[in-house]
Amino acid sequence: MVQLSPARPEILGLHGMVASTHWLATAAGMAMLERGGTAADAAAATGFVLQVVEPHMCGPGGDLPAIVSEPGGGVHVLCGQGPVPRAATIEEYRRRGLDLVPGQGLLAAVVPGAFGGWLLLLERWGRLPLSEVLTPALDLCEHGFPISPGVAGSLDALSGYLQGEWPSSARTWLHPDGTAPKAGERWRLPGLAATWRAVSDIADSTPTREAGIEAARRFFYEGAVATAIDAFSRQHDGLLGGDDLVSWRATVEDPVTLRHAGWTVHKTQSWGQGPVMLQQLALLAALGDLPPSDTAEHVHLVTEVSKLAFADREAWYGDPDAVDVPVPTLLSDAYARDRAALIDEEQASDELRPGSPDGRAPHLPSYGLFPGSGRSDPLDPDHRIDPARSHAPGADVTTGEPSRREAVGRGDTVHLDTVDRDGLMISATPSGGWLQSSPTIPALGFCLGSRAQMTWLDERSASALRPGRRPRTTLTPSLAVHEDGRRLGWGTPGGDQQDQWSLSFFLRVALEGMGLQQAIDAPAFHNDHMPSSFWPRLARPGYLAIEKRYGTDVLDDLRRRGHAVDPMPSWSLGRLSAVADDRPVGGWLRAGANPRGGLGYAAGR
C-alpha cells in the first residue's frame, strides 16, 4: 500500500507527468505534453526554462546528462558533457602557478554541452519544432520572470564583485545603480532572448523539424555563437576556442546497471559519478538486510557504505574513453563482499579507503581538509594541498579568476523528470554555466561553465586534466526498471550529495514501499567524507549532516558511533523530484517534487 505524504499530494494521471526543481519549468514541460509533444519535448522545454529561472544553478553554457527509457524497453544515456579544451594541459596550468584548476572563470571552461544535448534529445525522441520547445524560455527572457529568493540572495552577495570585476555580468544581473533585484521582482534577459530568438528563426527557416535542429546546432557550435565564445575567450586569456566547439557533438551511449531488490538501476558511465550509487547498492546487498530508514543503524550503515564507494570514485573514476576504469570489478559481488567486510557496525571510520580492484593499487590526488573539521588529518603530507595555491598569485582578474577566494560561491544544479502517455521516460540533471561561473559574454547573454575544476592537475589521477577528455562530474540522473515492468526516474541537485540523497530515496521506495512524494519528503542526511569535487577540493573526515527531524535519540546514537554529527534544519537537505510509470501492473503515471525551498513542483494529468 503506497503511503501518502503530509506535505504535498502525489500526482496521478495517464496523459503525462513532469517534475522539476522550479514550478515555471514544470509548467513549460507540461505545456509541451498538452500540445502533443513527447517526454523529450517536455524535458527540453523544462530544461531551457530552468536556465532562465534558476541561473545560479544552470545555464546555456553548462552541461547535460540524461537517461532515456523507451516504451519498447531500451534504456540509453545521453551525454551532453563537453570536454576539456585542446589548449588546457597540466603544463599550462602549472605555468600559471596553479595547483588546482580554479573554481570560476575562463580557465575552468569546457565545451558547453547542454544545448547540444537538448538538441540530440529532441532530434531522436522529440516531435515538436525546436522553436515551439524554446518558446516558454524565450517568453520569460523577453517579458520577465520572478526572481527567486535564491537568485536574489546570490546576486546580493555577488553585487560588489560583479561591478568591480565582471561588468558584463553586472549589466545582465544588477540594476544600473549596482543593487541586486529583490525576491519576486520581475527580471528580463534581453541578451539571452536575442540568442534564442536567432536560434528559433534559423530553425524555422528550414523545411523540416530535423533540419531545423541541425541548423540550430551548427549556428551554436560552428556559427555565430561559437565565434562569440572564441572571441571572448581569446580577449580574456581563456583556453576554450572555437575549434573545440566545432569538433564536438553530444552522444548516446549505454548505461551502467545493477540489479537490486527486483529493480535494474541505470546510471551514467564513469565520466559522471553514476556508478557510485550502484557501488553503494552492491555494498548494502553484501551487508544483508538493511534496518528501517528512520533508525540510527540505517544512517550509520548507509554512511559507511558511502565512504567506501566514494573513495573508489576518487581513485578510479574518469572518462572511460580515455582511462581504464574497472567498473565491472567495482560492481561485482566478490569485490562488494570484500569491501563490506571493512565496515564496523558500531564505529564510524575517519579514513578514506579506496580498494584495489583486480589487484591494482589505488592512487588518490592531493587534497585538503575543511577548516574546523575537528578531525585529525588521516593523510600523510603527500596527500595534502594548500588551497592558497589554487589561484595564481597576482592573477589577472580579466580571466574571470576571482582575486579573493571567498568572492564568488559555486553554483549548484537542477533536476527534471518527464514521462508521456506512450511510455517515454526521461531523467535529466542539467548544471553548470551558472551566473557566478564566469563573466557574461555580452554578445550572447550567458556565461561559460567551470566544469574543468573537477579535473586534477595530477598525471596519475584517473580524472586528470587532459585535452579532449570529459571531466568526471557529479551529475547523476537515475532510472530504474522493475522486473514486473514498472519504471522510476528520479534525481536531485547537490554535487557530491546527489548519489547520497538519491540513494536514500530509492531505498525508501524499493525496500519500504513509500510513495514518491513521501520518500522525497522524508528527512535526509549526507556525508562530506570525500574530497569535494569542487574547488578548493576539501574533505571533512567523519562529518555527517542530518536533518533534525530524525530526532535526538538517533542523533545521539550516531555521535556515540563516532560520527561528527551536524544537525541541519528540518526540510533543508536535497531537492529531489521523481516520476513513475506503474501502468504495467495496473497503476498510474505518478510524480512528486521537493517541497524544500518552495520552488520544486510536479504536474500531470
mmCIF file of C-alpha atoms in Angstrom, residues 45 52 72 93 149 157 161 192 220 325 440 497 597 605:
data_model
loop_
_atom_site.group_PDB
_atom_site.id
_atom_site.type_symbol
_atom_site.label_atom_id
_atom_site.label_comp_id
_atom_site.label_asym_id
_atom_site.label_seq_id
_atom_site.Cartn_x
_atom_site.Cartn_y
_atom_site.Cartn_z
ATOM 1 C CA ALA A 45 11.307 22.901 -22.620
ATOM 2 C CA VAL A 52 16.308 31.270 -17.080
ATOM 3 C CA GLY A 72 9.941 -0.685 -26.074
ATOM 4 C CA TYR A 93 48.107 25.460 -15.549
ATOM 5 C CA PRO A 149 14.885 34.097 -3.117
ATOM 6 C CA ALA A 157 26.236 38.641 -2.176
ATOM 7 C CA TYR A 161 32.279 41.603 -7.119
ATOM 8 C CA LEU A 192 19.785 35.681 -23.947
ATOM 9 C CA PHE A 220 25.698 27.343 -31.907
ATOM 10 C CA VAL A 325 38.049 2.238 -15.258
ATOM 11 C CA THR A 440 28.671 37.021 -19.118
ATOM 12 C CA GLN A 497 25.452 14.671 -2.229
ATOM 13 C CA GLY A 597 12.546 25.894 -0.665
ATOM 14 C CA ARG A 605 -2.958 14.575 -15.720
#
